[in-house]
Short mmCIF file of C-alpha atoms and ligand atoms in Angstrom, two decimals:
data_model
loop_
_atom_site.label_atom_id
_atom_site.label_comp_id
_atom_site.label_asym_id
_atom_site.label_seq_id
_atom_site.Cartn_x
_atom_site.Cartn_y
_atom_site.Cartn_z
CA UNK Q 1 -98.05 61.51 -0.56
CA UNK Q 2 -98.99 65.17 -0.27
CA UNK Q 3 -102.31 65.88 -1.94
CA UNK Q 4 -104.02 69.17 -2.73
CA UNK Q 5 -107.63 68.81 -3.76
CA UNK Q 6 -109.49 71.74 -5.25
CA UNK Q 7 -107.90 74.40 -3.06
CA UNK Q 8 -109.45 77.87 -3.29
CA UNK Q 9 -108.44 80.86 -1.21
CA UNK Q 10 -109.32 84.56 -1.02
CA UNK Q 11 -107.60 87.21 1.12
CA UNK Q 12 -110.57 89.52 1.00
CA UNK Q 13 -113.67 87.72 2.12
CA UNK Q 14 -115.48 90.79 3.50
CA UNK Q 15 -115.93 92.25 0.05
CA UNK Q 16 -119.03 90.92 -1.76
CA UNK Q 17 -117.30 90.49 -5.11
CA UNK Q 18 -114.08 89.14 -3.76
CA UNK Q 19 -111.36 87.70 -5.94
CA UNK Q 20 -109.89 84.30 -5.33
CA UNK Q 21 -106.09 84.21 -5.20
CA UNK Q 22 -106.27 80.45 -5.68
CA UNK Q 23 -108.92 78.73 -7.75
CA UNK Q 24 -109.46 75.01 -7.58
CA UNK Q 25 -105.82 74.02 -7.36
CA UNK Q 26 -105.12 70.27 -7.28
CA UNK Q 27 -101.94 68.26 -7.50
CA UNK Q 28 -100.03 65.47 -5.76
CA UNK Q 29 -96.45 65.16 -4.65
CA UNK Q 30 -94.84 61.83 -3.82
CA UNK Q 31 -91.93 61.33 -1.47
CA UNK Q 32 -88.70 61.47 -3.42
CA UNK Q 33 -90.31 63.65 -6.09
CA UNK Q 34 -89.35 67.24 -6.90
CA UNK Q 35 -91.85 69.76 -8.21
CA UNK Q 36 -90.89 73.24 -9.41
CA UNK Q 37 -93.76 75.68 -8.87
CA UNK Q 38 -93.59 78.64 -11.20
CA UNK Q 39 -95.69 81.61 -12.23
CA UNK Q 40 -95.43 85.37 -12.68
CA UNK Q 41 -95.42 87.71 -9.69
CA UNK Q 42 -98.79 87.63 -7.97
CA UNK Q 43 -99.87 84.36 -9.59
CA UNK Q 44 -100.47 82.77 -6.16
CA UNK Q 45 -97.36 80.67 -5.52
CA UNK Q 46 -96.70 81.90 -1.98
CA UNK Q 47 -100.38 81.80 -1.14
CA UNK Q 48 -100.56 78.18 -2.27
CA UNK Q 49 -97.64 76.94 -0.23
CA UNK Q 50 -98.88 78.83 2.83
CA UNK Q 51 -102.11 76.90 2.50
CA UNK Q 52 -100.22 73.61 2.53
CA UNK Q 53 -98.82 73.91 6.04
CA UNK Q 54 -101.68 75.85 7.53
CA UNK Q 55 -100.18 79.34 7.62
CA UNK Q 56 -103.33 80.19 5.65
CA UNK Q 57 -106.65 78.40 5.86
CA UNK Q 58 -108.04 77.42 2.46
CA UNK Q 59 -111.66 78.48 1.90
CA UNK Q 60 -112.38 75.33 -0.04
CA UNK Q 61 -110.67 72.05 -0.75
CA UNK Q 62 -108.45 69.68 1.16
CA UNK Q 63 -104.79 69.34 2.01
CA UNK Q 64 -103.89 65.73 2.87
CA UNK Q 65 -100.38 64.71 3.93
CA UNK Q 66 -99.70 60.99 4.22
CA UNK Q 67 -103.38 60.41 4.91
CA UNK Q 68 -103.70 63.20 7.49
CA UNK Q 69 -106.07 65.97 6.45
CA UNK Q 70 -105.28 69.55 7.42
CA UNK Q 71 -108.05 70.50 9.85
CA UNK Q 72 -107.93 73.72 11.86
CA UNK Q 73 -106.71 73.67 14.56
CA UNK Q 74 -106.57 69.93 15.24
CA UNK Q 75 -103.96 68.72 12.79
CA UNK Q 76 -102.06 71.94 12.00
CA UNK Q 77 -99.09 71.04 14.20
CA UNK Q 78 -98.99 67.49 12.93
CA UNK Q 79 -98.93 68.73 9.33
CA UNK Q 80 -96.22 71.30 10.11
CA UNK Q 81 -94.06 68.53 11.53
CA UNK Q 82 -94.36 66.65 8.27
CA UNK Q 83 -93.92 69.67 6.00
CA UNK Q 84 -90.87 71.92 6.49
CA UNK Q 85 -90.83 75.40 4.96
CA UNK Q 86 -87.97 77.65 3.90
CA UNK Q 87 -88.61 81.21 2.75
CA UNK Q 88 -86.95 83.68 0.41
CA UNK Q 89 -85.20 85.71 3.06
CA UNK Q 90 -83.42 83.60 5.69
CA UNK Q 91 -83.29 86.61 8.01
CA UNK Q 92 -87.03 86.35 8.54
CA UNK Q 93 -86.56 82.78 9.70
CA UNK Q 94 -83.44 83.05 11.87
CA UNK Q 95 -84.30 83.65 15.53
CA UNK Q 96 -81.25 82.94 17.70
CA UNK Q 97 -77.74 84.29 18.21
CA UNK Q 98 -75.47 81.44 17.07
CA UNK Q 99 -75.41 78.84 14.33
CA UNK Q 100 -75.54 75.99 16.83
CA UNK Q 101 -78.45 77.44 18.81
CA UNK Q 102 -80.33 78.18 15.62
CA UNK Q 103 -80.19 74.56 14.51
CA UNK Q 104 -81.13 73.39 18.02
CA UNK Q 105 -84.05 75.81 18.35
CA UNK Q 106 -86.80 73.70 16.78
CA UNK Q 107 -85.60 70.55 18.54
CA UNK Q 108 -85.65 72.36 21.89
CA UNK Q 109 -89.20 73.48 21.21
CA UNK Q 110 -90.41 69.93 20.80
CA UNK Q 111 -88.59 68.85 23.96
CA UNK Q 112 -85.80 66.77 22.42
CA UNK Q 113 -83.41 65.33 25.02
CA UNK Q 114 -79.94 66.87 25.29
CA UNK Q 115 -77.97 63.90 23.97
CA UNK Q 116 -80.18 63.38 20.97
CA UNK Q 117 -80.22 67.11 20.30
CA UNK Q 118 -76.43 67.46 20.46
CA UNK Q 119 -76.07 64.52 18.09
CA UNK Q 120 -78.55 65.88 15.56
CA UNK Q 121 -77.20 69.43 15.71
CA UNK Q 122 -73.64 68.19 15.20
CA UNK Q 123 -74.70 66.05 12.27
CA UNK Q 124 -76.62 68.91 10.65
CA UNK Q 125 -73.66 71.28 11.05
CA UNK Q 126 -71.41 68.77 9.32
CA UNK Q 127 -73.89 68.01 6.56
CA UNK Q 128 -74.39 71.68 5.78
CA UNK Q 129 -70.73 72.66 6.19
CA UNK Q 130 -71.51 74.97 9.08
CA UNK Q 131 -69.31 73.29 11.71
CA UNK Q 132 -66.60 75.92 11.60
CA UNK Q 133 -69.21 78.60 12.35
CA UNK Q 134 -70.69 76.79 15.37
CA UNK Q 135 -70.65 79.78 17.74
CA UNK Q 136 -70.86 82.51 15.13
CA UNK Q 137 -73.83 84.89 15.15
CA UNK Q 138 -75.90 84.17 12.03
CA UNK Q 139 -75.82 87.81 10.87
CA UNK Q 140 -72.07 87.47 10.31
CA UNK Q 141 -72.57 84.70 7.75
CA UNK Q 142 -72.91 85.33 4.02
CA UNK Q 143 -76.34 85.24 2.37
CA UNK Q 144 -75.73 81.74 1.03
CA UNK Q 145 -74.54 80.50 4.42
CA UNK Q 146 -77.56 82.02 6.17
CA UNK Q 147 -79.90 80.29 3.72
CA UNK Q 148 -78.00 77.04 4.30
CA UNK Q 149 -78.49 77.59 8.04
CA UNK Q 150 -82.22 78.18 7.55
CA UNK Q 151 -82.40 74.98 5.53
CA UNK Q 152 -80.38 73.03 8.14
CA UNK Q 153 -82.68 74.29 10.92
CA UNK Q 154 -85.71 72.99 9.04
CA UNK Q 155 -84.19 69.68 7.96
CA UNK Q 156 -82.91 68.83 11.44
CA UNK Q 157 -86.59 68.42 12.33
CA UNK Q 158 -86.75 65.57 9.79
CA UNK Q 159 -89.79 66.64 7.80
CA UNK Q 160 -90.98 64.24 5.08
CA UNK Q 161 -91.75 67.10 2.73
CA UNK Q 162 -89.80 70.26 2.09
CA UNK Q 163 -91.27 73.40 0.58
CA UNK Q 164 -89.09 76.32 -0.40
CA UNK Q 165 -90.37 79.72 -1.50
CA UNK Q 166 -87.78 81.29 -3.82
CA UNK Q 167 -84.91 80.33 -1.48
CA UNK Q 168 -82.23 81.27 -3.98
CA UNK Q 169 -83.51 84.59 -5.25
CA UNK Q 170 -81.30 86.70 -2.97
CA UNK Q 171 -78.17 84.61 -3.58
CA UNK Q 172 -75.28 84.87 -5.99
CA UNK Q 173 -74.87 82.08 -8.58
CA UNK Q 174 -72.49 80.06 -6.37
CA UNK Q 175 -74.81 80.25 -3.35
CA UNK Q 176 -77.75 79.40 -5.58
CA UNK Q 177 -76.04 76.32 -6.98
CA UNK Q 178 -75.16 75.12 -3.50
CA UNK Q 179 -78.68 75.45 -2.15
CA UNK Q 180 -80.12 73.81 -5.23
CA UNK Q 181 -77.85 70.78 -5.02
CA UNK Q 182 -78.68 70.39 -1.32
CA UNK Q 183 -82.37 70.46 -2.15
CA UNK Q 184 -82.14 67.93 -4.96
CA UNK Q 185 -80.09 65.61 -2.74
CA UNK Q 186 -82.87 65.76 -0.15
CA UNK Q 187 -85.30 64.34 -2.67
CA UNK Q 188 -82.94 61.86 -4.28
CA UNK Q 189 -81.09 60.52 -1.23
CA UNK Q 190 -83.45 61.20 1.66
CA UNK Q 191 -86.64 60.54 -0.33
CA UNK Q 192 -88.30 63.74 0.75
CA UNK Q 193 -90.99 65.29 -1.41
CA UNK Q 194 -89.86 68.73 -2.50
CA UNK Q 195 -91.72 71.76 -3.84
CA UNK Q 196 -89.45 74.57 -4.98
CA UNK Q 197 -90.98 77.90 -5.88
CA UNK Q 198 -88.59 79.47 -8.33
CA UNK Q 199 -88.38 82.25 -10.85
CA UNK Q 200 -85.37 80.66 -12.54
CA UNK Q 201 -86.38 78.28 -15.36
CA UNK Q 202 -82.88 76.77 -15.32
CA UNK Q 203 -83.52 75.50 -11.78
CA UNK Q 204 -86.75 73.86 -12.88
CA UNK Q 205 -84.89 71.78 -15.48
CA UNK Q 206 -83.45 69.67 -12.65
CA UNK Q 207 -86.92 68.79 -11.39
CA UNK Q 208 -89.29 65.91 -12.08
CA UNK Q 209 -92.31 68.09 -12.72
CA UNK Q 210 -93.10 71.72 -13.35
CA UNK Q 211 -96.42 73.20 -12.23
CA UNK Q 212 -97.33 76.64 -13.54
CA UNK Q 213 -99.79 79.01 -11.92
CA UNK Q 214 -101.45 81.94 -13.62
CA UNK Q 215 -103.92 84.14 -11.70
CA UNK Q 216 -104.37 81.46 -9.06
CA UNK Q 217 -104.99 78.58 -11.45
CA UNK Q 218 -102.78 75.76 -12.65
CA UNK Q 219 -102.41 76.38 -16.37
CA UNK Q 220 -99.63 73.93 -17.23
CA UNK Q 221 -98.02 70.92 -15.63
CA UNK Q 222 -95.71 68.17 -16.82
CA UNK Q 223 -92.05 67.28 -17.13
CA UNK Q 224 -89.72 70.23 -17.75
CA UNK Q 225 -89.32 69.08 -21.36
CA UNK Q 226 -93.07 68.99 -21.92
CA UNK Q 227 -93.77 72.30 -20.25
CA UNK Q 228 -90.88 74.31 -21.67
CA UNK Q 229 -91.43 73.04 -25.20
CA UNK Q 230 -94.55 75.25 -25.27
CA UNK Q 231 -92.52 78.41 -25.58
CA UNK Q 232 -95.40 80.67 -26.60
CA UNK Q 233 -97.64 79.53 -23.78
CA UNK Q 234 -94.82 79.97 -21.25
CA UNK Q 235 -94.21 83.49 -22.46
CA UNK Q 236 -97.93 84.31 -22.42
CA UNK Q 237 -98.02 83.67 -18.65
CA UNK Q 238 -95.07 86.00 -18.10
CA UNK Q 239 -92.30 83.41 -17.76
CA UNK Q 240 -89.12 82.63 -19.68
CA UNK Q 241 -88.03 79.27 -21.00
CA UNK Q 242 -84.55 78.06 -20.05
CA UNK Q 243 -81.81 79.32 -22.36
CA UNK Q 244 -80.92 75.69 -23.09
CA UNK Q 245 -84.46 74.93 -24.31
CA UNK Q 246 -84.63 78.08 -26.40
CA UNK Q 247 -81.25 77.39 -27.95
CA UNK Q 248 -82.22 73.78 -28.71
CA UNK Q 249 -85.39 74.91 -30.43
CA UNK Q 250 -83.50 77.51 -32.44
CA UNK Q 251 -80.92 74.96 -33.58
CA UNK Q 252 -83.64 72.50 -34.59
CA UNK Q 253 -85.36 75.16 -36.67
CA UNK Q 254 -82.08 76.15 -38.22
CA UNK Q 255 -81.24 72.57 -39.17
CA UNK Q 256 -84.71 71.78 -40.53
CA UNK Q 257 -84.53 74.99 -42.57
CA UNK Q 258 -81.70 73.59 -44.62
N1 ADP P 301 -101.53 89.46 2.59
C1 ADP P 301 -102.24 89.67 1.47
N2 ADP P 301 -103.40 90.37 1.49
C2 ADP P 301 -104.13 90.57 0.37
N3 ADP P 301 -103.79 90.10 -0.84
C3 ADP P 301 -102.65 89.40 -0.93
C4 ADP P 301 -101.81 89.15 0.21
N4 ADP P 301 -100.75 88.41 -0.19
C5 ADP P 301 -100.90 88.22 -1.51
N5 ADP P 301 -102.03 88.80 -1.96
C6 ADP P 301 -102.55 88.76 -3.35
O1 ADP P 301 -102.76 87.40 -3.72
C7 ADP P 301 -102.30 87.17 -5.04
C8 ADP P 301 -101.23 86.09 -5.05
O2 ADP P 301 -100.09 86.56 -4.34
P1 ADP P 301 -98.84 85.65 -4.00
O3 ADP P 301 -99.33 84.34 -3.52
O4 ADP P 301 -97.95 86.43 -3.10
O5 ADP P 301 -98.18 85.49 -5.44
P2 ADP P 301 -96.70 85.01 -5.85
O6 ADP P 301 -96.08 84.38 -4.68
O7 ADP P 301 -96.94 84.09 -6.98
O8 ADP P 301 -95.98 86.23 -6.29
C9 ADP P 301 -101.82 88.52 -5.59
O9 ADP P 301 -102.87 89.10 -6.29
C10 ADP P 301 -101.53 89.30 -4.33
O10 ADP P 301 -101.70 90.66 -4.54
MG1 MG P 302 -94.26 84.75 -3.65
#
């Protein structure tokens, strides 16, 4: 289980009257569970997930992953091994000159033996349909393929939890669908805990739970049905409800009107 307990964080601690970008945020994520993290621009989503794997150091509160507490610097690497991260723009994550080397990069860094590495890289290329691009420079792939490569490079490290910060926002609908189905399969088949930061309410419908941030605080959480049924509240924090939900509500009102 991944637990966040009363996490607070401020970027500007020098200033006397500093603002917290996160205020007392708590929630838990089990393996095999998928949480969609939503909120308007600037609500603190990226800040929160950076606190989870130690890219930022929370000012208060605890991050605990399978019983291991994030402590700087002692357990940062251990936590990062357990929690894989994928960002919005795959180009900020891609560091090598071929698909194969990119997937191998993290394994090389932790000193994986050649045979094991070749096996894992091959398997990842097959799983993510990247085999035909083995020697291709990543910049020649499409946006969706590059994001799939970024995802493959993280998953080849076998993290127990996967956190993705708006991974589909630069993709076309087909690329978006592909990444989303890969992510949901990771939770359902591989029993990884997944947090997806997304601005698309339709994506959140596929998830077990939706957590909504507003000005650094959790203001709503529950199943997609529960959360999106509060249309007014959703709109008041700058978000949209899925078209499906809105349409359903409209039809219900129409029918009950007769
Ligand atoms: N590097 C930074 N330095 C100072 N303030 C920041 C920095 N990054 C984000 N912030 C502020 O923290 C708040 C939350 O930002 P962020 O976590 O990026 O929100 P989101 O990902 O939900 O759009 C915003 O008010 C933003 O301006
Ligand atoms: Mg963000």
